mmCIF file of C-alpha atoms and ligand atoms in Angstrom:
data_model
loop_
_atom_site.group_PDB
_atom_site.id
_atom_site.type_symbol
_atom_site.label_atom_id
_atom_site.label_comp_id
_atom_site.label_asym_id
_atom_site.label_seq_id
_atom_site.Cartn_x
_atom_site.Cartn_y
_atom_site.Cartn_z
ATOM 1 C CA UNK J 329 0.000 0.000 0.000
ATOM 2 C CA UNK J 330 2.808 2.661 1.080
ATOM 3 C CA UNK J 331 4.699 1.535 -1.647
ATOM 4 C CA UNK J 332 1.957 1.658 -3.953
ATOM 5 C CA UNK J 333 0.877 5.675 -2.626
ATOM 6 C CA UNK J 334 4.248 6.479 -3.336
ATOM 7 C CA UNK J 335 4.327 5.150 -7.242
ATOM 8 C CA UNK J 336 1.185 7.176 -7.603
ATOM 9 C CA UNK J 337 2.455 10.178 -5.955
ATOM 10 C CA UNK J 338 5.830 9.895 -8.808
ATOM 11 C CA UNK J 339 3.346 9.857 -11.490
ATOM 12 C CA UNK J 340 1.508 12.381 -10.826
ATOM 13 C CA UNK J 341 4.639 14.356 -11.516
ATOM 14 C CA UNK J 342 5.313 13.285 -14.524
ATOM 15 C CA UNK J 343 6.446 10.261 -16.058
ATOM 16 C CA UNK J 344 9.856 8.223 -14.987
ATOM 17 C CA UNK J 345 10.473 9.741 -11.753
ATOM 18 C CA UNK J 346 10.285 8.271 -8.115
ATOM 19 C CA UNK J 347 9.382 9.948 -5.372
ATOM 20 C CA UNK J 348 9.897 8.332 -1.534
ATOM 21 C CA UNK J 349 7.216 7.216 0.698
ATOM 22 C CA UNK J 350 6.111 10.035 3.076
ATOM 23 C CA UNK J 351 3.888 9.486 5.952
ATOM 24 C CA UNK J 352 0.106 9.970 5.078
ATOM 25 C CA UNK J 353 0.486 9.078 1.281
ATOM 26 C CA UNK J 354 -1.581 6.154 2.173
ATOM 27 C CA UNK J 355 -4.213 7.871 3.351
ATOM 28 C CA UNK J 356 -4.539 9.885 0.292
ATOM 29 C CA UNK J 357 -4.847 7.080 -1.939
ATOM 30 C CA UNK J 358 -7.412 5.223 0.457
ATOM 31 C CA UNK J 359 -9.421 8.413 0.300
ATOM 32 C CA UNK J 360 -9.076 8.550 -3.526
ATOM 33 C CA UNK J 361 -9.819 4.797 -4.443
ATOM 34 C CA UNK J 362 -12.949 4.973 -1.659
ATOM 35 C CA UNK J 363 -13.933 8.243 -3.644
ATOM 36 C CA UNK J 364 -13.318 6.770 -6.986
ATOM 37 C CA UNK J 365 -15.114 3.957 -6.591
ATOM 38 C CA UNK J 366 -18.527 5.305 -5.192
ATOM 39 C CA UNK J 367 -18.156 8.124 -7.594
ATOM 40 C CA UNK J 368 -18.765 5.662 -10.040
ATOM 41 C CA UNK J 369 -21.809 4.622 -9.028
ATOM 42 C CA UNK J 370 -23.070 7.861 -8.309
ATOM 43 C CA UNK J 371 -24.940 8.885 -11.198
ATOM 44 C CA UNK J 372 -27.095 5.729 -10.915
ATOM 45 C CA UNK J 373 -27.906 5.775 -7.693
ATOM 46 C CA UNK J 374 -29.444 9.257 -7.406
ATOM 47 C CA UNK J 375 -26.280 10.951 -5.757
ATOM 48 C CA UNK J 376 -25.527 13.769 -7.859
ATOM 49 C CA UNK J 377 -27.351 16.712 -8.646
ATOM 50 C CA UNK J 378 -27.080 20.995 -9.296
ATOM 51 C CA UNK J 379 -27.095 24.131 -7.709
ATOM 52 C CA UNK J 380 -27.607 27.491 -9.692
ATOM 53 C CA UNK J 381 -26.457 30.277 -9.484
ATOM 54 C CA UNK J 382 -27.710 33.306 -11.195
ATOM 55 C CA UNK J 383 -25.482 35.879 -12.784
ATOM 56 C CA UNK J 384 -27.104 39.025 -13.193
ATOM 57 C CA UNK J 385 -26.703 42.073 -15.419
ATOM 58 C CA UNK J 386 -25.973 45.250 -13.144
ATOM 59 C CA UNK J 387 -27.099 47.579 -15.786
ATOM 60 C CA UNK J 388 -31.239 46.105 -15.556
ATOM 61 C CA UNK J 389 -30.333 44.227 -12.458
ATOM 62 C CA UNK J 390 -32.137 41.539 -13.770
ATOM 63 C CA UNK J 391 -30.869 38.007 -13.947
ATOM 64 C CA UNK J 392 -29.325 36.840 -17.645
ATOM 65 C CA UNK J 393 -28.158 33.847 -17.098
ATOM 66 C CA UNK J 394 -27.435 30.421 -14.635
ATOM 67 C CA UNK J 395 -24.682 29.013 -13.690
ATOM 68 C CA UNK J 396 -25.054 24.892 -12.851
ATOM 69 C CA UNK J 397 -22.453 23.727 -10.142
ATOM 70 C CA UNK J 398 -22.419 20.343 -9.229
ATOM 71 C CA UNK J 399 -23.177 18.454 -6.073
ATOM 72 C CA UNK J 400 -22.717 15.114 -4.254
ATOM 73 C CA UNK J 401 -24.350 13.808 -1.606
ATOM 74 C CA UNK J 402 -22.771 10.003 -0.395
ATOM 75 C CA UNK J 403 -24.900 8.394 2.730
ATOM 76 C CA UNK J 404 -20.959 6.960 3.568
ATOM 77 C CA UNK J 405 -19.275 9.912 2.615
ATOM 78 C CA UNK J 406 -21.776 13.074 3.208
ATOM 79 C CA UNK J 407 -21.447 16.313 1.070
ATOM 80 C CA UNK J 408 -17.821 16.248 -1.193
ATOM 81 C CA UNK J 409 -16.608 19.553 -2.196
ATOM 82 C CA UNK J 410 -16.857 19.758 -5.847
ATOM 83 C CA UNK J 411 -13.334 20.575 -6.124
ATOM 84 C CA UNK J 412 -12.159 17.093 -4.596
ATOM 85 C CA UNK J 413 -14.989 15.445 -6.684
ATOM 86 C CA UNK J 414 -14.007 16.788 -9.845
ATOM 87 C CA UNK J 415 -10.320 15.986 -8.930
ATOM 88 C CA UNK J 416 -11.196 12.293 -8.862
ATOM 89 C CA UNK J 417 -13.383 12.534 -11.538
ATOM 90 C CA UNK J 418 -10.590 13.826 -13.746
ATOM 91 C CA UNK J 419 -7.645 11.592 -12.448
ATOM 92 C CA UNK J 420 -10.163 8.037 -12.780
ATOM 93 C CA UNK J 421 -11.554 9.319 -16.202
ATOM 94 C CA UNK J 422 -14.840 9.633 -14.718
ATOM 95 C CA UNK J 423 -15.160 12.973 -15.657
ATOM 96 C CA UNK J 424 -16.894 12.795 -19.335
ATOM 97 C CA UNK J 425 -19.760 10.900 -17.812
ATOM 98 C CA UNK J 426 -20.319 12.920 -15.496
ATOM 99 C CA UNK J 427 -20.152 16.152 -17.023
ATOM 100 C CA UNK J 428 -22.294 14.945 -20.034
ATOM 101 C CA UNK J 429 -24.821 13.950 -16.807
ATOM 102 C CA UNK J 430 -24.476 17.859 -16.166
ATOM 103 C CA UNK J 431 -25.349 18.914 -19.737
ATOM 104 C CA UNK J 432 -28.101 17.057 -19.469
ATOM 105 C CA UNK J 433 -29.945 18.110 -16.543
ATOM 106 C CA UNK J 434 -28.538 21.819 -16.887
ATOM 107 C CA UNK J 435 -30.221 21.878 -20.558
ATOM 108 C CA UNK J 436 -33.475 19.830 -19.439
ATOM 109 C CA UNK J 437 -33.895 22.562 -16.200
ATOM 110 C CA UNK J 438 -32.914 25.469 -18.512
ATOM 111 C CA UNK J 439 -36.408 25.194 -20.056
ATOM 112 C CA UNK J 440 -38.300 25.670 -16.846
ATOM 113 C CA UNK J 441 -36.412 28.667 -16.283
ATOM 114 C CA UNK J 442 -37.141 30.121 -19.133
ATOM 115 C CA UNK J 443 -40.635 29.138 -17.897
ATOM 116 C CA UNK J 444 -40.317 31.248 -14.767
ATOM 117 C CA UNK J 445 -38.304 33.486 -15.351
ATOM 118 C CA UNK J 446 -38.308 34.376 -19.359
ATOM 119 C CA UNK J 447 -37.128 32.750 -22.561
ATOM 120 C CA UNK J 448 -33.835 34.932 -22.745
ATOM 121 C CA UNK J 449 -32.517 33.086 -19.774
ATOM 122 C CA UNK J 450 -29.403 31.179 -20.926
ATOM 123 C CA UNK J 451 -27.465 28.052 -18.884
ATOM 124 C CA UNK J 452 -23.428 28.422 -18.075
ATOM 125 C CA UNK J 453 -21.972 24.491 -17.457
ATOM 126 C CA UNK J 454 -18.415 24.191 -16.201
ATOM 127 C CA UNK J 455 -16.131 21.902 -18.246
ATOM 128 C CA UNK J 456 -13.055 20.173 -17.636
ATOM 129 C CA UNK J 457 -9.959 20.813 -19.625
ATOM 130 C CA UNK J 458 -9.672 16.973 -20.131
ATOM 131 C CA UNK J 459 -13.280 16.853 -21.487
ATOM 132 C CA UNK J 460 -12.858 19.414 -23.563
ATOM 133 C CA UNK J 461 -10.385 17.267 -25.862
ATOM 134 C CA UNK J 462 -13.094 15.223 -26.297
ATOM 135 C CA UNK J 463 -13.362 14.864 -29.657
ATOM 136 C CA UNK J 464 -17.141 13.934 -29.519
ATOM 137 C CA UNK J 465 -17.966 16.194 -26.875
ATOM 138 C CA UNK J 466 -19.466 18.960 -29.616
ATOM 139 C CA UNK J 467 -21.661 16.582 -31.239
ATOM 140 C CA UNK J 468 -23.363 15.363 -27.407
ATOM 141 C CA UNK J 469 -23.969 19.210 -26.791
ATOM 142 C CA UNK J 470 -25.758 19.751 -30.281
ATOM 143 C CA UNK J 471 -27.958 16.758 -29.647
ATOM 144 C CA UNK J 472 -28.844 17.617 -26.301
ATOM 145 C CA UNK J 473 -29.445 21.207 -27.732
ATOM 146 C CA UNK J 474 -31.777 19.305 -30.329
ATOM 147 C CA UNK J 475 -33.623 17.507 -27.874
ATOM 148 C CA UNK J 476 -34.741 20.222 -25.516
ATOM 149 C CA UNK J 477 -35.013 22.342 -28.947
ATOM 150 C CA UNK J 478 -32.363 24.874 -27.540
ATOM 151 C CA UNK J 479 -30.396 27.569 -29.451
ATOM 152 C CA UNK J 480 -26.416 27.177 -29.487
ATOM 153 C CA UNK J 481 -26.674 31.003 -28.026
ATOM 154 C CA UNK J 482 -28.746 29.367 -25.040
ATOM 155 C CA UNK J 483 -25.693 27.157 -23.727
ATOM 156 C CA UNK J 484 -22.346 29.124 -22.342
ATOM 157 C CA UNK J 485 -19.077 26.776 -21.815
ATOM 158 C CA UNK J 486 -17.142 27.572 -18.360
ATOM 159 C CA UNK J 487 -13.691 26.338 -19.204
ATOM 160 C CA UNK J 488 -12.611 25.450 -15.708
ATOM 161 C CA UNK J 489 -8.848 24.881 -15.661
ATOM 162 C CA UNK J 490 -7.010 22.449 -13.636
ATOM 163 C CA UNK J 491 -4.688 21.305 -16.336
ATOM 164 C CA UNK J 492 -3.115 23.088 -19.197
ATOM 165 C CA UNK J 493 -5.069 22.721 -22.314
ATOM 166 C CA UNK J 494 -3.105 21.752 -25.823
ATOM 167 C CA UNK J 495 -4.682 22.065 -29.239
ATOM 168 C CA UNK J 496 -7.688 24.158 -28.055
ATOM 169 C CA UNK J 497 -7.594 26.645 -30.890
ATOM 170 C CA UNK J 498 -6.870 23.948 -33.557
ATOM 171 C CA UNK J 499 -9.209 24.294 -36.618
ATOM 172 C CA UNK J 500 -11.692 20.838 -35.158
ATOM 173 C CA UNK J 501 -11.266 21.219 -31.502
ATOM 174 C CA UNK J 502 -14.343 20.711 -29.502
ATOM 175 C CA UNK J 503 -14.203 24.585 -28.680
ATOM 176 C CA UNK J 504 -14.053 25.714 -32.036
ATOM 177 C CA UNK J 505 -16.925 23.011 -33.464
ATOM 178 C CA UNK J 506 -19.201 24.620 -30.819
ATOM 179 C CA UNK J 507 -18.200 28.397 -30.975
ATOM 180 C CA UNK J 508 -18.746 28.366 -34.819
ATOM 181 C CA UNK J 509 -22.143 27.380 -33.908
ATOM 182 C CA UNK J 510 -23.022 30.091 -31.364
ATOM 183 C CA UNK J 511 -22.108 28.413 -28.383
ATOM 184 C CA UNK J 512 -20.556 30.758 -26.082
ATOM 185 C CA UNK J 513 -17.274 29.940 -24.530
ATOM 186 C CA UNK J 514 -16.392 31.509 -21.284
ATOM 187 C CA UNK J 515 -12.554 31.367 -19.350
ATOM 188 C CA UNK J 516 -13.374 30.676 -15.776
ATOM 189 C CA UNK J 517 -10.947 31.773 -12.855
ATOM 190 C CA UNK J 518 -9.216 34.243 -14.965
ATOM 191 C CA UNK J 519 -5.981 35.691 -13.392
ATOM 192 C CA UNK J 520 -5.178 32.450 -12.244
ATOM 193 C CA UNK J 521 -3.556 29.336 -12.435
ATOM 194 C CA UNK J 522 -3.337 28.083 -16.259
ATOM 195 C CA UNK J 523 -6.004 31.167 -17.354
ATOM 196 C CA UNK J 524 -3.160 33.340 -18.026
ATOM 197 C CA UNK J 525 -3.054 36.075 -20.827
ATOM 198 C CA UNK J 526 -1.912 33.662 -23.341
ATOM 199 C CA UNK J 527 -5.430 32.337 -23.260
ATOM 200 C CA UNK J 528 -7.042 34.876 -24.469
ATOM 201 C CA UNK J 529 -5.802 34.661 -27.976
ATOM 202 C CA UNK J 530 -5.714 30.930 -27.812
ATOM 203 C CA UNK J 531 -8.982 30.234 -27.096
ATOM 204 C CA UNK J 532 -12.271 31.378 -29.042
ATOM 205 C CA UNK J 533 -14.086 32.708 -26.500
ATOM 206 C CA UNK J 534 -16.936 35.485 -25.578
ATOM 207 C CA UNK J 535 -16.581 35.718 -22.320
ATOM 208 C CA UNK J 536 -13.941 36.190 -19.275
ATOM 209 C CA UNK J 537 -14.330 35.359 -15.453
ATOM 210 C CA UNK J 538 -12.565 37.024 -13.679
ATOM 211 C CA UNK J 539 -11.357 35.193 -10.382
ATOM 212 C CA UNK J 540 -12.884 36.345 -6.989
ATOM 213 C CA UNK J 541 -9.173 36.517 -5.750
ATOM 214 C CA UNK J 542 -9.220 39.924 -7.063
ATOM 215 C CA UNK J 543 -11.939 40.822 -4.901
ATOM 216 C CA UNK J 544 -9.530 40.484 -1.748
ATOM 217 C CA UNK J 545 -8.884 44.404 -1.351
ATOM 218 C CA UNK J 546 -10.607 45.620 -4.184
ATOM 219 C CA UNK J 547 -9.192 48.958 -3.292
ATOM 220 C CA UNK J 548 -5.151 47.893 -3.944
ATOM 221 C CA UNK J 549 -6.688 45.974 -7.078
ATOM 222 C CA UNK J 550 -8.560 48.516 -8.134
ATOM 223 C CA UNK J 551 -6.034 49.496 -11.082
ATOM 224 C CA UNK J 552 -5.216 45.576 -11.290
ATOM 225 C CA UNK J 553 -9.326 45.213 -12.713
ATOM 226 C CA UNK J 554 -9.348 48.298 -14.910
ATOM 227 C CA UNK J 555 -6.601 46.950 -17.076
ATOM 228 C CA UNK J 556 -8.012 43.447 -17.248
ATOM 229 C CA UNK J 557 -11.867 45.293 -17.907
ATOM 230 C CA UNK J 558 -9.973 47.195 -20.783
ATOM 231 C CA UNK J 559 -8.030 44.609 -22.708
ATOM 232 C CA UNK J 560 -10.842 42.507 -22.496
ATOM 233 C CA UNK J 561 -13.650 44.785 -24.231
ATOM 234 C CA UNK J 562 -10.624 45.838 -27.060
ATOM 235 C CA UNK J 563 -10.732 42.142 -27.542
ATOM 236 C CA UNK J 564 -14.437 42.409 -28.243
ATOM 237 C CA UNK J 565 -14.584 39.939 -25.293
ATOM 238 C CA UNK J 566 -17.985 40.145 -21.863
ATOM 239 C CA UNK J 567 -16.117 40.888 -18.523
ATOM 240 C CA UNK J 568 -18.054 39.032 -15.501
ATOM 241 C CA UNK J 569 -16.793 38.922 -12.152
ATOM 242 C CA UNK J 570 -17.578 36.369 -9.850
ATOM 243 C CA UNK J 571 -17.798 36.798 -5.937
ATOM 244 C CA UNK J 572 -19.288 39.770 -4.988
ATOM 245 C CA UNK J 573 -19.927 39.202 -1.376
ATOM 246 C CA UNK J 574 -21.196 43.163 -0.750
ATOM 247 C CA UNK J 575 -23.428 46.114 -1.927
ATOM 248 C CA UNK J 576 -20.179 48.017 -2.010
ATOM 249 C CA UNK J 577 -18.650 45.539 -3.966
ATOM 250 C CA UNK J 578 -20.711 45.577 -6.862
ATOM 251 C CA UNK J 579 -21.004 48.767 -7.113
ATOM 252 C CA UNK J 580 -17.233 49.693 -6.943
ATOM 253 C CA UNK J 581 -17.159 47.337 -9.756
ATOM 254 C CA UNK J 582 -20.301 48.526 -11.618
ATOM 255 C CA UNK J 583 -18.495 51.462 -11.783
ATOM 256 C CA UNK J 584 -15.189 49.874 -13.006
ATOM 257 C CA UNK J 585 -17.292 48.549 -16.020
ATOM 258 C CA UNK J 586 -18.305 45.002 -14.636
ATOM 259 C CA UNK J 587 -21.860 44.815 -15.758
ATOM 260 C CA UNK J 588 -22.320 41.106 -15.271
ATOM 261 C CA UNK J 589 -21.968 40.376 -11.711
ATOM 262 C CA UNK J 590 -22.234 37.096 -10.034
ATOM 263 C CA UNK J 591 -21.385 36.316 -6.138
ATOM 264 C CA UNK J 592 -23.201 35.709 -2.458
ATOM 265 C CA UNK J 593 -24.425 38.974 -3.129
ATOM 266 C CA UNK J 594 -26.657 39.061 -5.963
ATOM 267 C CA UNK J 595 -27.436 35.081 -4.878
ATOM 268 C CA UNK J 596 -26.131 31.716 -3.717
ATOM 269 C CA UNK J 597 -26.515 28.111 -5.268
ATOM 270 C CA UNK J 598 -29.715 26.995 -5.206
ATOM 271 C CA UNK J 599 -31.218 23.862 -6.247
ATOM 272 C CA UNK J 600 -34.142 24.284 -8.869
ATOM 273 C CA UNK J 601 -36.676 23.703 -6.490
ATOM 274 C CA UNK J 602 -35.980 27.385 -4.713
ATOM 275 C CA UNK J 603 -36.497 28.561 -7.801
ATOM 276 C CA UNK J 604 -40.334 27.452 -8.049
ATOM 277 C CA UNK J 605 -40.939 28.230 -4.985
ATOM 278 C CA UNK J 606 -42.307 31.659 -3.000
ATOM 279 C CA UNK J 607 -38.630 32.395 -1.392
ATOM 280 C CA UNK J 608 -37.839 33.220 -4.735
ATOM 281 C CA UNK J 609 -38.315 36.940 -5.684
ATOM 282 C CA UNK J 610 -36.675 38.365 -8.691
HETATM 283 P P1 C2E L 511 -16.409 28.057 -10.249
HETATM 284 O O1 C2E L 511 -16.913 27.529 -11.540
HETATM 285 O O2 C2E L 511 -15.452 29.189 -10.294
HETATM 286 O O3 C2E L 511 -17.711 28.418 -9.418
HETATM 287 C C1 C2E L 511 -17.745 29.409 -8.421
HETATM 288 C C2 C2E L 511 -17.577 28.833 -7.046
HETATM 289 O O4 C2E L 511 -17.554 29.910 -6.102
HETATM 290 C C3 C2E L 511 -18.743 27.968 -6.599
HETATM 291 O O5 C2E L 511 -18.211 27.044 -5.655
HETATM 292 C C4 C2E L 511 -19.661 28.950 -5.898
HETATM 293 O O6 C2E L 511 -20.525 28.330 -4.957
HETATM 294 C C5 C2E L 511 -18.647 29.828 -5.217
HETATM 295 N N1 C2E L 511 -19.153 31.194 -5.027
HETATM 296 C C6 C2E L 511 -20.078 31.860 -5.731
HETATM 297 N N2 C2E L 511 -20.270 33.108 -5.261
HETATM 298 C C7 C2E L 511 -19.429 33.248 -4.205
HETATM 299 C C8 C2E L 511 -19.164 34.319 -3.289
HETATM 300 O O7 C2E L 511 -19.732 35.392 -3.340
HETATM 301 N N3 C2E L 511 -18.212 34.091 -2.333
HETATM 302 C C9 C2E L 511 -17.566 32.900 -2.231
HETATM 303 N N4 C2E L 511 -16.674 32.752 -1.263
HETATM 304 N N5 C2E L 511 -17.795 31.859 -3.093
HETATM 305 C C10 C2E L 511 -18.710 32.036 -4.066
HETATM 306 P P2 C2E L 511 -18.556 25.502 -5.723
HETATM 307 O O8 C2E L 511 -19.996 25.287 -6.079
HETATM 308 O O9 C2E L 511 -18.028 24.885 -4.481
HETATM 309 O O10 C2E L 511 -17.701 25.019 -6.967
HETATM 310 C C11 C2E L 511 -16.312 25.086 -6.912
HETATM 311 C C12 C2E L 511 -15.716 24.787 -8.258
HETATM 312 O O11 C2E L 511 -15.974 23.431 -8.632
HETATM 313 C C13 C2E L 511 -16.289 25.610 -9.387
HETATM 314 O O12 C2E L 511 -15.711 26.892 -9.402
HETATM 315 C C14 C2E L 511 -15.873 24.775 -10.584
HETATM 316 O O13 C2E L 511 -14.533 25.034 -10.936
HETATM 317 C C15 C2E L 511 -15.969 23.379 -10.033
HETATM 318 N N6 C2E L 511 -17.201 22.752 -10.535
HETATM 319 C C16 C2E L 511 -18.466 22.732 -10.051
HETATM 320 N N7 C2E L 511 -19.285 22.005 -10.878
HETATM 321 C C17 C2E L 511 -18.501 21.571 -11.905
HETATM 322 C C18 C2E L 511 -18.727 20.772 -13.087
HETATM 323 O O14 C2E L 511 -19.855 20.315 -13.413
HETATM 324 N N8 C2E L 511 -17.630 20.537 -13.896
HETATM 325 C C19 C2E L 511 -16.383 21.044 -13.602
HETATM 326 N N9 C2E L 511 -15.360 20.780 -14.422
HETATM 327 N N10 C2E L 511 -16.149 21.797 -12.523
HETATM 328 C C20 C2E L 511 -17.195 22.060 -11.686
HETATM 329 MG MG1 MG L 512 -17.579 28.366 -13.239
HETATM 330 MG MG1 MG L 513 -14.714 30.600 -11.248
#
């Protein structure tokens, strides 16, 4: 087993290295392989489901838009962050399936909230880097968008990066397929980790999300947000921001140009259920 933990540990930095057994390295791996394996049986038995979270344009404060974020409940394990799920999703391959699970609902709930709420709602689904390389990934999203009988425009991409994409911009990547076809494509987390400035020519997207890190004194990143809110719209590219906790917040940033606002704020996660019921006030 320790031997084992440690082999894993080597690969995950790349190939032919070794890397010595360190305390704990066990326990990591009998967390993962316990994860893994009731991850995979997750789907069918009920476990997974989505929160949404509604992004809202500051200029009619009214809400454009939905983001789906995805959530496990185990009666072993209890709630898993999404971040840990989607890690083991990603590193047991699990991850297509269970994305394409999220496409489905995300689409299938996006027409009651056009319902309630008005047919110029659209849905925002996070997707994987590894998914994205999916070669048949474009042609699941236009038969899903076929089925509900859902525009391209209705569906935005959130390319969530937790490993560094190749090929994206080549001429019959999964990104391009679906952008060519109105499907907005969104870079989540901007400012951070692999969603550097290089991305932004790379990748043929509308939109940029710019990481809530920023929003840690707003006032000494004031300047820090102006820049990325210019060089943004002179690429012809939407600005959003994502955790606005305040009033203050949003407004500082209304006034820096953010017009599409998301964050505790304006509203958390909720399942869709909240959503039909009286708590909900636009
Ligand atoms: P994300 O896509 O950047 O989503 C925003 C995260 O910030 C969500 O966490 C949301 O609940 C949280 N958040 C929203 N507003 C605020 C705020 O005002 N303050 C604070 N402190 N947090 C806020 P959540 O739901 O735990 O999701 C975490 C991450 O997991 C997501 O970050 C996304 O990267 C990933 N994720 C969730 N669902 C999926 C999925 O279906 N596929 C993939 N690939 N990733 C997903
Ligand atoms: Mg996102
Ligand atoms: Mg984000």
């Amino acid at each position: 087993m320790c031997a084992d933990a440690a082999m894993y540990e080597a690969k995950k930095s790349g190939k032919k290295r070794w890397v010595e057994y360190q305390f704990g390295m066990e326990k990591s791996l009998k967390r993962l392989s316990d994860l893994a394996q009731k991850l995979s049986l997750a789907e069918k038995n009920n476990e997974l489901s989505l929160h949404y979270q509604p992004i809202i344009d500051i200029t009619t404060d009214q809400i454009t838009s939905f983001e789906a974020l995805l959530r496990w409940y185990n009666p072993d394990l209890g709630n898993t962050s999404p971040q840990e799920l989607i890690d083991v999703a990603e590193k047991t391959g699990l991850i297509h399936d269970i994305e394409n699970w999220v496409l489905n609902r995300a689409l299938k709930d996006l027409l009651t909230f056009k319902q309630i709420i008005g047919q110029h709602i659209t849905m925002a689904v996070n997707i994987s880097g590894l998914h994205m390389s999916e070669p048949n990934l474009g042609n699941y999203v236009f038969s899903l968008l076929k089925r509900y009988n859902l525009q391209p425009a209705d569906l935005t991409i959130e390319l969530t990066e937790s490993v560094l994409l190749t090929n994206i911009d080549a001429v019959d990547s999964p990104a391009n397929q679906m952008t060519k076809q109105g499907i907005k494509l969104s870079i989540d987390d901007f400012g951070t980790g692999y969603s550097s400035l290089a991305y932004l020519h790379a990748i043929p997207a509308s939109v940029v999300k710019v990481d809530r890190a920023f929003l840690n004194q707003t006032e000494n990143n004031t300047v820090t947000l102006e820049c990325i809110q210019t060089l943004v719209s002179s690429l012809n590219m939407k600005s959003l921001i994502e955790g606005i906790e305040t009033k203050s917040q949003a407004s500082l940033l209304h006034s820096l140009g953010f017009n599409l606002q998301q964050g505790y704020f304006h509203g958390r996660p909720k399942p869709l259920d909240y959503y039909l019921s009286e708590s909900f006030t636009q």
